[in-house]
């Protein structure tokens, strides 16, 4: 496996993101809601939450993924919904990677309908060269080329999520 970002590099970047996010919500007394997009964001979410030293709650949803394919169908469905009502809440969605941008667009539309006080997105990774719309996360860990990556929560057909680093998957 070709290591793109080591565990140490990721930890350093997650610490920085946590600090920027904490600063952004400074002055807001009520708990913010971290929304993890299952399953790819679970490792990032767990680490990031521990670098946001302020009151927060966590909730999760899942969107239809690629299944076992490595290309997006473009049609995204909400598969598992949040447990809590987010009306009037400050919501931060935690994504693993923004690729075509279809998932982010769908989540933005669905969650905005619920009238949150604010809605922001943070993604560990971004593949801007693959974007099919104008979506962008508010905070990004790393910007990468058009590579299929695994590890630190990201999978290839369900596997490799437990790698402690982000690596490039080769399919030969
Ligand atoms: P989008 O809707 O095309 O932006 O894709 C979002 C989802 O596709 C991500 O949340 C990932 O689950 C998956 N995905 C996109 N690129 C990769 C990759 O390189 N490795 C693993 N999963 C990926």
mmCIF file of C-alpha atoms and ligand atoms in Angstrom:
data_model
loop_
_atom_site.group_PDB
_atom_site.id
_atom_site.type_symbol
_atom_site.label_atom_id
_atom_site.label_comp_id
_atom_site.label_asym_id
_atom_site.label_seq_id
_atom_site.Cartn_x
_atom_site.Cartn_y
_atom_site.Cartn_z
ATOM 1 C CA UNK A 1 0.000 0.000 0.000
ATOM 2 C CA UNK A 2 1.284 3.431 -0.946
ATOM 3 C CA UNK A 3 0.924 5.646 2.165
ATOM 4 C CA UNK A 4 -0.412 9.072 1.264
ATOM 5 C CA UNK A 5 -0.842 10.463 4.796
ATOM 6 C CA UNK A 6 0.689 8.771 7.805
ATOM 7 C CA UNK A 7 -1.084 8.426 11.145
ATOM 8 C CA UNK A 8 1.139 11.212 12.511
ATOM 9 C CA UNK A 9 0.364 13.560 9.612
ATOM 10 C CA UNK A 10 -3.356 12.924 10.031
ATOM 11 C CA UNK A 11 -3.196 13.479 13.790
ATOM 12 C CA UNK A 12 -1.430 16.824 13.292
ATOM 13 C CA UNK A 13 -4.007 17.981 10.744
ATOM 14 C CA UNK A 14 -6.948 16.820 12.876
ATOM 15 C CA UNK A 15 -5.532 18.821 15.792
ATOM 16 C CA UNK A 16 -5.395 21.934 13.573
ATOM 17 C CA UNK A 17 -8.914 21.401 12.266
ATOM 18 C CA UNK A 18 -10.207 20.934 15.807
ATOM 19 C CA UNK A 19 -8.653 24.228 16.848
ATOM 20 C CA UNK A 20 -10.108 26.112 13.846
ATOM 21 C CA UNK A 21 -13.552 24.628 14.425
ATOM 22 C CA UNK A 22 -13.440 25.358 18.163
ATOM 23 C CA UNK A 23 -12.521 28.963 17.385
ATOM 24 C CA UNK A 24 -15.357 29.250 14.868
ATOM 25 C CA UNK A 25 -17.999 28.250 17.424
ATOM 26 C CA UNK A 26 -16.487 30.384 20.200
ATOM 27 C CA UNK A 27 -19.212 32.418 21.884
ATOM 28 C CA UNK A 28 -21.963 29.887 21.196
ATOM 29 C CA UNK A 29 -22.979 28.486 24.582
ATOM 30 C CA UNK A 30 -25.327 25.700 23.578
ATOM 31 C CA UNK A 31 -23.915 22.334 22.455
ATOM 32 C CA UNK A 32 -23.223 22.016 18.747
ATOM 33 C CA UNK A 33 -24.202 18.772 16.996
ATOM 34 C CA UNK A 34 -21.532 16.768 15.203
ATOM 35 C CA UNK A 35 -23.177 14.644 12.516
ATOM 36 C CA UNK A 36 -21.049 11.748 11.322
ATOM 37 C CA UNK A 37 -21.758 10.347 7.876
ATOM 38 C CA UNK A 38 -21.499 6.597 8.255
ATOM 39 C CA UNK A 39 -19.535 4.639 7.695
ATOM 40 C CA UNK A 40 -16.453 6.353 6.273
ATOM 41 C CA UNK A 41 -16.232 9.201 8.795
ATOM 42 C CA UNK A 42 -16.283 7.161 11.995
ATOM 43 C CA UNK A 43 -12.526 7.265 12.695
ATOM 44 C CA UNK A 44 -12.144 10.932 11.739
ATOM 45 C CA UNK A 45 -15.220 11.856 13.772
ATOM 46 C CA UNK A 46 -13.905 10.110 16.884
ATOM 47 C CA UNK A 47 -10.541 11.849 16.663
ATOM 48 C CA UNK A 48 -11.907 15.250 15.652
ATOM 49 C CA UNK A 49 -14.500 15.322 18.463
ATOM 50 C CA UNK A 50 -11.690 14.924 20.993
ATOM 51 C CA UNK A 51 -10.024 18.036 19.596
ATOM 52 C CA UNK A 52 -13.109 20.217 19.969
ATOM 53 C CA UNK A 53 -13.076 21.021 23.697
ATOM 54 C CA UNK A 54 -16.561 22.533 24.024
ATOM 55 C CA UNK A 55 -20.067 21.217 24.664
ATOM 56 C CA UNK A 56 -21.176 19.038 21.764
ATOM 57 C CA UNK A 57 -23.451 16.136 20.959
ATOM 58 C CA UNK A 58 -22.893 13.476 18.342
ATOM 59 C CA UNK A 59 -25.413 11.991 15.957
ATOM 60 C CA UNK A 60 -25.080 9.899 12.818
ATOM 61 C CA UNK A 61 -26.725 9.350 9.473
ATOM 62 C CA UNK A 62 -25.869 7.306 6.443
ATOM 63 C CA UNK A 63 -26.255 8.034 2.779
ATOM 64 C CA UNK A 64 -26.305 5.465 0.012
ATOM 65 C CA UNK A 65 -22.731 4.702 -0.894
ATOM 66 C CA UNK A 66 -21.137 3.292 -3.985
ATOM 67 C CA UNK A 67 -21.854 -0.217 -2.780
ATOM 68 C CA UNK A 68 -18.984 -2.274 -4.080
ATOM 69 C CA UNK A 69 -18.380 0.024 -7.038
ATOM 70 C CA UNK A 70 -15.751 2.743 -6.923
ATOM 71 C CA UNK A 71 -17.657 5.295 -8.960
ATOM 72 C CA UNK A 72 -20.665 7.284 -7.828
ATOM 73 C CA UNK A 73 -24.041 6.702 -9.438
ATOM 74 C CA UNK A 74 -24.890 10.363 -8.850
ATOM 75 C CA UNK A 75 -28.135 9.495 -7.096
ATOM 76 C CA UNK A 76 -27.750 9.783 -3.328
ATOM 77 C CA UNK A 77 -30.349 8.617 -0.823
ATOM 78 C CA UNK A 78 -30.527 9.108 2.914
ATOM 79 C CA UNK A 79 -30.450 5.582 4.304
ATOM 80 C CA UNK A 80 -30.253 6.064 8.071
ATOM 81 C CA UNK A 81 -31.570 9.261 9.585
ATOM 82 C CA UNK A 82 -30.482 11.247 12.641
ATOM 83 C CA UNK A 83 -31.868 10.320 16.053
ATOM 84 C CA UNK A 84 -32.331 13.943 17.109
ATOM 85 C CA UNK A 85 -34.215 16.955 15.767
ATOM 86 C CA UNK A 86 -31.728 19.590 14.538
ATOM 87 C CA UNK A 87 -34.128 22.559 14.289
ATOM 88 C CA UNK A 88 -32.432 25.579 15.853
ATOM 89 C CA UNK A 89 -29.192 23.649 16.445
ATOM 90 C CA UNK A 90 -25.675 24.441 15.213
ATOM 91 C CA UNK A 91 -24.826 21.417 13.041
ATOM 92 C CA UNK A 92 -21.399 20.345 11.810
ATOM 93 C CA UNK A 93 -21.448 17.439 9.351
ATOM 94 C CA UNK A 94 -18.313 15.296 9.393
ATOM 95 C CA UNK A 95 -17.466 13.640 6.059
ATOM 96 C CA UNK A 96 -14.622 11.340 5.069
ATOM 97 C CA UNK A 97 -14.135 12.597 1.512
ATOM 98 C CA UNK A 98 -15.848 14.889 -0.979
ATOM 99 C CA UNK A 99 -15.588 13.313 -4.405
ATOM 100 C CA UNK A 100 -18.291 14.174 -6.967
ATOM 101 C CA UNK A 101 -20.004 16.336 -4.335
ATOM 102 C CA UNK A 102 -23.376 14.616 -4.770
ATOM 103 C CA UNK A 103 -23.472 13.354 -1.184
ATOM 104 C CA UNK A 104 -22.655 16.782 0.218
ATOM 105 C CA UNK A 105 -25.308 18.440 -1.960
ATOM 106 C CA UNK A 106 -27.940 15.924 -0.882
ATOM 107 C CA UNK A 107 -27.110 16.258 2.811
ATOM 108 C CA UNK A 108 -27.115 20.041 2.576
ATOM 109 C CA UNK A 109 -30.573 20.014 0.988
ATOM 110 C CA UNK A 110 -32.061 17.483 3.408
ATOM 111 C CA UNK A 111 -30.608 19.074 6.548
ATOM 112 C CA UNK A 112 -31.377 22.693 5.570
ATOM 113 C CA UNK A 113 -35.057 21.762 5.313
ATOM 114 C CA UNK A 114 -34.962 21.063 9.035
ATOM 115 C CA UNK A 115 -34.029 24.656 9.871
ATOM 116 C CA UNK A 116 -30.786 24.294 11.795
ATOM 117 C CA UNK A 117 -29.360 27.475 13.353
ATOM 118 C CA UNK A 118 -26.310 26.857 11.176
ATOM 119 C CA UNK A 119 -24.996 24.086 8.949
ATOM 120 C CA UNK A 120 -21.296 23.523 8.244
ATOM 121 C CA UNK A 121 -19.298 20.687 6.728
ATOM 122 C CA UNK A 122 -15.842 19.352 7.493
ATOM 123 C CA UNK A 123 -14.217 16.663 5.370
ATOM 124 C CA UNK A 124 -10.961 14.858 5.974
ATOM 125 C CA UNK A 125 -10.251 14.648 2.241
ATOM 126 C CA UNK A 126 -11.234 16.492 -0.915
ATOM 127 C CA UNK A 127 -10.902 15.405 -4.553
ATOM 128 C CA UNK A 128 -11.741 18.663 -6.359
ATOM 129 C CA UNK A 129 -10.815 17.312 -9.803
ATOM 130 C CA UNK A 130 -13.765 14.899 -9.579
ATOM 131 C CA UNK A 131 -16.396 17.454 -8.598
ATOM 132 C CA UNK A 132 -19.643 17.490 -10.584
ATOM 133 C CA UNK A 133 -21.168 20.493 -8.797
ATOM 134 C CA UNK A 134 -20.005 23.582 -6.892
ATOM 135 C CA UNK A 135 -20.025 21.989 -3.427
ATOM 136 C CA UNK A 136 -17.172 22.557 -1.029
ATOM 137 C CA UNK A 137 -16.717 21.703 2.646
ATOM 138 C CA UNK A 138 -16.109 24.583 5.057
ATOM 139 C CA UNK A 139 -13.032 22.846 6.493
ATOM 140 C CA UNK A 140 -10.811 20.347 4.683
ATOM 141 C CA UNK A 141 -8.052 18.129 5.968
ATOM 142 C CA UNK A 142 -6.181 17.368 2.755
ATOM 143 C CA UNK A 143 -6.752 17.967 -0.948
ATOM 144 C CA UNK A 144 -5.807 14.969 -3.088
ATOM 145 C CA UNK A 145 -5.543 14.041 -6.752
ATOM 146 C CA UNK A 146 -7.945 11.689 -8.474
ATOM 147 C CA UNK A 147 -6.875 8.598 -6.539
ATOM 148 C CA UNK A 148 -8.911 5.927 -4.811
ATOM 149 C CA UNK A 149 -7.856 6.018 -1.180
ATOM 150 C CA UNK A 150 -8.519 3.748 1.791
ATOM 151 C CA UNK A 151 -7.813 3.661 5.506
ATOM 152 C CA UNK A 152 -8.614 5.848 8.525
ATOM 153 C CA UNK A 153 -12.276 4.917 8.024
ATOM 154 C CA UNK A 154 -12.373 4.851 4.217
ATOM 155 C CA UNK A 155 -13.022 1.520 2.553
ATOM 156 C CA UNK A 156 -12.708 -0.407 -0.653
ATOM 157 C CA UNK A 157 -15.669 -2.820 -0.848
ATOM 158 C CA UNK A 158 -15.984 -2.745 2.942
ATOM 159 C CA UNK A 159 -12.351 -3.429 3.772
ATOM 160 C CA UNK A 160 -9.301 -1.382 4.828
ATOM 161 C CA UNK A 161 -11.201 0.982 7.138
ATOM 162 C CA UNK A 162 -8.968 -0.065 10.033
ATOM 163 C CA UNK A 163 -5.689 1.062 8.467
ATOM 164 C CA UNK A 164 -4.258 3.831 10.695
ATOM 165 C CA UNK A 165 -3.089 5.828 7.654
ATOM 166 C CA UNK A 166 -4.614 6.951 4.341
ATOM 167 C CA UNK A 167 -3.198 4.929 1.457
ATOM 168 C CA UNK A 168 -3.724 4.692 -2.275
ATOM 169 C CA UNK A 169 -5.519 1.542 -3.337
ATOM 170 C CA UNK A 170 -4.304 -0.056 -6.513
ATOM 171 C CA UNK A 171 -6.661 -2.491 -8.147
ATOM 172 C CA UNK A 172 -4.186 -4.596 -10.094
HETATM 173 P P1 LIG B 1 -19.459 11.817 -3.542
HETATM 174 O O1 LIG B 1 -20.916 11.797 -3.320
HETATM 175 O O2 LIG B 1 -19.082 11.397 -4.945
HETATM 176 O O3 LIG B 1 -18.789 13.110 -3.146
HETATM 177 O O4 LIG B 1 -18.834 10.649 -2.700
HETATM 178 C C1 LIG B 1 -18.860 10.630 -1.371
HETATM 179 C C2 LIG B 1 -18.571 9.238 -0.841
HETATM 180 O O5 LIG B 1 -17.927 8.341 -1.778
HETATM 181 C C3 LIG B 1 -17.604 9.385 0.281
HETATM 182 O O6 LIG B 1 -18.242 9.735 1.475
HETATM 183 C C4 LIG B 1 -16.944 8.012 0.305
HETATM 184 O O7 LIG B 1 -17.707 7.137 1.111
HETATM 185 C C5 LIG B 1 -16.967 7.549 -1.132
HETATM 186 N N1 LIG B 1 -15.652 7.761 -1.757
HETATM 187 C C6 LIG B 1 -15.319 8.679 -2.681
HETATM 188 N N2 LIG B 1 -14.030 8.594 -3.028
HETATM 189 C C7 LIG B 1 -13.512 7.578 -2.285
HETATM 190 C C8 LIG B 1 -12.186 7.018 -2.151
HETATM 191 O O8 LIG B 1 -11.200 7.420 -2.797
HETATM 192 N N3 LIG B 1 -12.080 5.993 -1.270
HETATM 193 C C9 LIG B 1 -13.108 5.523 -0.518
HETATM 194 N N4 LIG B 1 -14.347 6.032 -0.601
HETATM 195 C C10 LIG B 1 -14.543 7.058 -1.469
#
